[in-house]
Amino acid sequence: SQIRKILRTSGQHNIALFGAGHLGRAIASSDIFADHGFRVVAIFDTDPRKIGEQIGERGQLTVRPYDDLEKVVEEEQIVVGVLAVPTEAAQKVADDLVEAGVKIIFNYSEALIHVPPDVTVHTSSPAVDLLYALYFYLT
């Protein structure tokens, strides 16, 4: 609770998730963020076949069209954008999030995201994380 107080995560902070593929669905169905005071309130995709689908652990999220990004960021007070998109799409989504005022981006793609200095990007690649763990195991 003290760490949460220091990091101001004792309240609820809203997340927008980008990508309704396998990884996006897994994230939407997980409590990984909720356990730390973050709530996925929106999920976006550019695939028209996915728009309108209900996903999440209890089907509580409706996949929204990507074009609604700016409006939803403002209405839902999004503070974090989570990228579960193909590598080639990541920079465009990051640019659009920055333009909408989001200051924290969590990147699950392999892309190296370039953002202004006042925006924080954390990149997490399962393959790189596994290599990191393997390095420390072997040394």
Coordinates of C-alpha atoms in Angstrom, one line a residue, residues 3-81:
I3 CA 4.4 1.8 -2.8
R4 CA 1.0 2.4 -4.3
K5 CA 0.7 5.6 -2.3
I6 CA 4.1 6.8 -3.5
L7 CA 3.2 5.9 -7.1
R8 CA -0.3 7.2 -6.7
T9 CA -1.9 4.0 -7.9
S10 CA -4.2 3.6 -4.9
G11 CA -6.9 5.2 -7.1
Q12 CA -8.1 4.0 -10.4
H13 CA -6.3 5.0 -13.6
N14 CA -7.7 4.2 -17.0
I15 CA -6.0 2.4 -19.8
A16 CA -6.7 2.1 -23.5
L17 CA -5.6 -1.1 -25.2
F18 CA -4.7 -1.1 -28.9
G19 CA -5.0 -4.4 -30.7
A20 CA -7.8 -7.0 -30.3
G21 CA -5.7 -9.9 -31.5
H22 CA -4.5 -12.8 -29.4
L23 CA -2.3 -10.7 -27.2
G24 CA -4.8 -7.9 -26.8
R25 CA -7.5 -10.4 -25.8
A26 CA -5.2 -12.0 -23.2
I27 CA -4.4 -8.6 -21.7
A28 CA -8.1 -7.6 -21.7
S29 CA -9.0 -10.8 -19.9
S30 CA -6.2 -10.6 -17.3
D31 CA -6.1 -8.8 -14.0
I32 CA -2.4 -7.9 -14.5
F33 CA -3.2 -4.2 -14.5
A34 CA -6.3 -4.1 -12.3
D35 CA -4.2 -5.6 -9.4
H36 CA -2.1 -2.4 -9.5
G37 CA -4.8 0.2 -9.7
F38 CA -5.2 0.4 -13.5
R39 CA -8.4 -0.4 -15.4
V40 CA -8.7 -1.3 -19.1
V41 CA -11.7 0.8 -20.2
A42 CA -11.3 0.8 -24.0
I43 CA -9.9 -1.5 -26.6
F44 CA -9.4 -0.5 -30.2
D45 CA -8.7 -2.2 -33.5
T46 CA -8.5 -1.3 -37.2
D47 CA -10.0 -4.6 -38.4
P48 CA -13.6 -4.0 -39.3
R49 CA -14.4 -7.7 -38.5
K50 CA -13.4 -7.1 -34.8
I51 CA -15.2 -3.8 -34.3
G52 CA -18.2 -4.4 -32.0
E53 CA -16.9 -7.7 -30.5
Q54 CA -17.3 -8.2 -26.8
I55 CA -14.0 -9.3 -25.1
G56 CA -12.5 -9.4 -21.7
E57 CA -12.9 -11.8 -18.8
R58 CA -16.7 -11.1 -18.6
G59 CA -17.1 -9.6 -22.1
Q60 CA -17.2 -6.2 -20.6
L61 CA -15.2 -4.4 -23.3
T62 CA -16.5 -3.7 -26.8
V63 CA -13.8 -3.4 -29.5
R64 CA -14.0 0.2 -30.8
P65 CA -12.9 1.6 -34.2
Y66 CA -9.5 3.2 -34.1
D67 CA -10.9 6.4 -35.4
D68 CA -12.6 7.0 -32.0
L69 CA -9.2 7.2 -30.2
E70 CA -9.0 10.9 -29.5
K71 CA -12.7 11.2 -28.3
V72 CA -12.3 8.1 -26.0
V73 CA -9.0 9.3 -24.6
E74 CA -10.7 12.5 -23.5
E75 CA -14.0 11.0 -22.4
E76 CA -12.5 8.1 -20.4
Q77 CA -9.5 10.2 -19.1
I78 CA -7.0 7.7 -20.4
V79 CA -3.6 7.9 -18.8
V80 CA -1.9 4.9 -20.4
G81 CA -2.0 3.4 -23.9

